[in-house]
Amino acid sequence: AQNGSVCVQVSGTSVRFRTVSCAGTIWTGTGTTSARLMSLSNGMQISGGRVTFTNAGGATGSGTFTVTDPRTSRFRTVAFSATGRVTVQ
């Protein structure tokens, strides 16, 4: 379903996308594995909750993801708000 809401679920070195909501159909396409995950490059790790972004550009809530480079332990926080604003800190 194009131009619909998408849920982003993170886990370790992978991300999963679901259509409509976090209980929706798992999206598959170019770059997804047989487990329907998309791996982050260079072994980067990601943690945090899950969020659904709407087709209007907003989000179902606010929260953060933390992206960590396992080689250097350096990390960046990716914050998102209900208005859809995403910032990297």
Short mmCIF file of C-alpha atoms in Angstrom, two decimals:
data_model
loop_
_atom_site.label_atom_id
_atom_site.label_comp_id
_atom_site.label_asym_id
_atom_site.label_seq_id
_atom_site.Cartn_x
_atom_site.Cartn_y
_atom_site.Cartn_z
CA ALA A 1 0.00 0.00 0.00
CA GLN A 2 1.71 3.12 -1.16
CA ASN A 3 1.24 6.41 0.62
CA GLY A 4 0.13 4.68 3.81
CA SER A 5 1.38 4.53 7.37
CA VAL A 6 4.47 2.47 8.17
CA CYS A 7 5.68 1.07 11.49
CA VAL A 8 9.43 0.95 12.12
CA GLN A 9 10.60 -1.79 14.50
CA VAL A 10 14.28 -1.99 15.45
CA SER A 11 16.31 -4.89 16.77
CA GLY A 12 20.08 -5.23 17.03
CA THR A 13 21.54 -4.77 13.57
CA SER A 14 18.21 -4.87 11.72
CA VAL A 15 15.04 -2.92 11.05
CA ARG A 16 11.61 -4.26 10.13
CA PHE A 17 8.91 -2.25 8.41
CA ARG A 18 5.19 -3.03 8.72
CA THR A 19 2.40 -1.46 6.71
CA VAL A 20 -0.51 0.39 8.36
CA SER A 21 0.51 -0.30 11.99
CA CYS A 22 2.94 -2.29 14.15
CA ALA A 23 0.55 -5.23 13.85
CA GLY A 24 0.34 -4.86 10.07
CA THR A 25 1.81 -6.83 7.21
CA ILE A 26 5.62 -7.04 7.16
CA TRP A 27 6.98 -5.11 4.20
CA THR A 28 9.35 -6.97 1.89
CA GLY A 29 11.32 -5.61 -1.00
CA THR A 30 14.80 -4.82 -2.25
CA GLY A 31 17.26 -5.11 0.64
CA THR A 32 15.17 -7.30 2.94
CA THR A 33 16.41 -10.70 4.09
CA SER A 34 14.50 -13.98 4.08
CA ALA A 35 13.51 -13.10 7.66
CA ARG A 36 11.96 -9.89 6.25
CA LEU A 37 14.51 -7.66 7.96
CA MET A 38 16.67 -4.90 6.56
CA SER A 39 20.23 -5.04 7.89
CA LEU A 40 22.11 -1.90 8.80
CA SER A 41 25.44 -1.40 7.03
CA ASN A 42 28.84 -1.89 8.67
CA GLY A 43 27.38 -3.85 11.61
CA MET A 44 25.77 -0.75 13.10
CA GLN A 45 23.46 -1.51 15.98
CA ILE A 46 20.11 0.11 16.71
CA SER A 47 17.93 0.05 19.80
CA GLY A 48 14.80 1.76 21.00
CA GLY A 49 11.09 1.44 20.66
CA ARG A 50 8.94 1.34 17.61
CA VAL A 51 7.05 4.08 15.87
CA THR A 52 4.43 4.37 13.18
CA PHE A 53 4.86 7.23 10.75
CA THR A 54 1.66 8.35 9.07
CA ASN A 55 1.17 9.15 5.41
CA ALA A 56 0.69 12.80 6.42
CA GLY A 57 4.23 12.92 7.87
CA GLY A 58 3.40 12.67 11.56
CA ALA A 59 4.11 9.90 14.04
CA THR A 60 1.94 8.03 16.52
CA GLY A 61 4.03 9.30 19.41
CA SER A 62 7.47 10.53 20.29
CA GLY A 63 10.59 8.61 21.24
CA THR A 64 14.17 7.80 20.34
CA PHE A 65 16.34 5.27 18.59
CA THR A 66 20.02 4.89 19.48
CA VAL A 67 22.42 3.97 16.67
CA THR A 68 25.79 2.60 17.84
CA ASP A 69 29.01 1.80 16.00
CA PRO A 70 30.21 -1.43 17.67
CA ARG A 71 33.84 -0.80 16.65
CA THR A 72 34.14 2.57 18.40
CA SER A 73 31.16 2.50 20.80
CA ARG A 74 30.23 5.95 19.49
CA PHE A 75 26.51 6.52 19.20
CA ARG A 76 23.91 8.95 17.96
CA THR A 77 20.39 9.40 19.20
CA VAL A 78 17.65 9.77 16.62
CA ALA A 79 14.66 11.52 18.20
CA PHE A 80 11.21 11.72 16.63
CA SER A 81 8.12 13.65 17.66
CA ALA A 82 4.41 13.23 17.02
CA THR A 83 4.62 16.04 14.46
CA GLY A 84 7.00 13.88 12.43
CA ARG A 85 10.09 15.93 13.18
CA VAL A 86 13.21 13.74 13.24
CA THR A 87 16.50 15.01 14.70
CA VAL A 88 19.89 13.38 15.05
CA GLN A 89 21.72 14.33 18.24
#
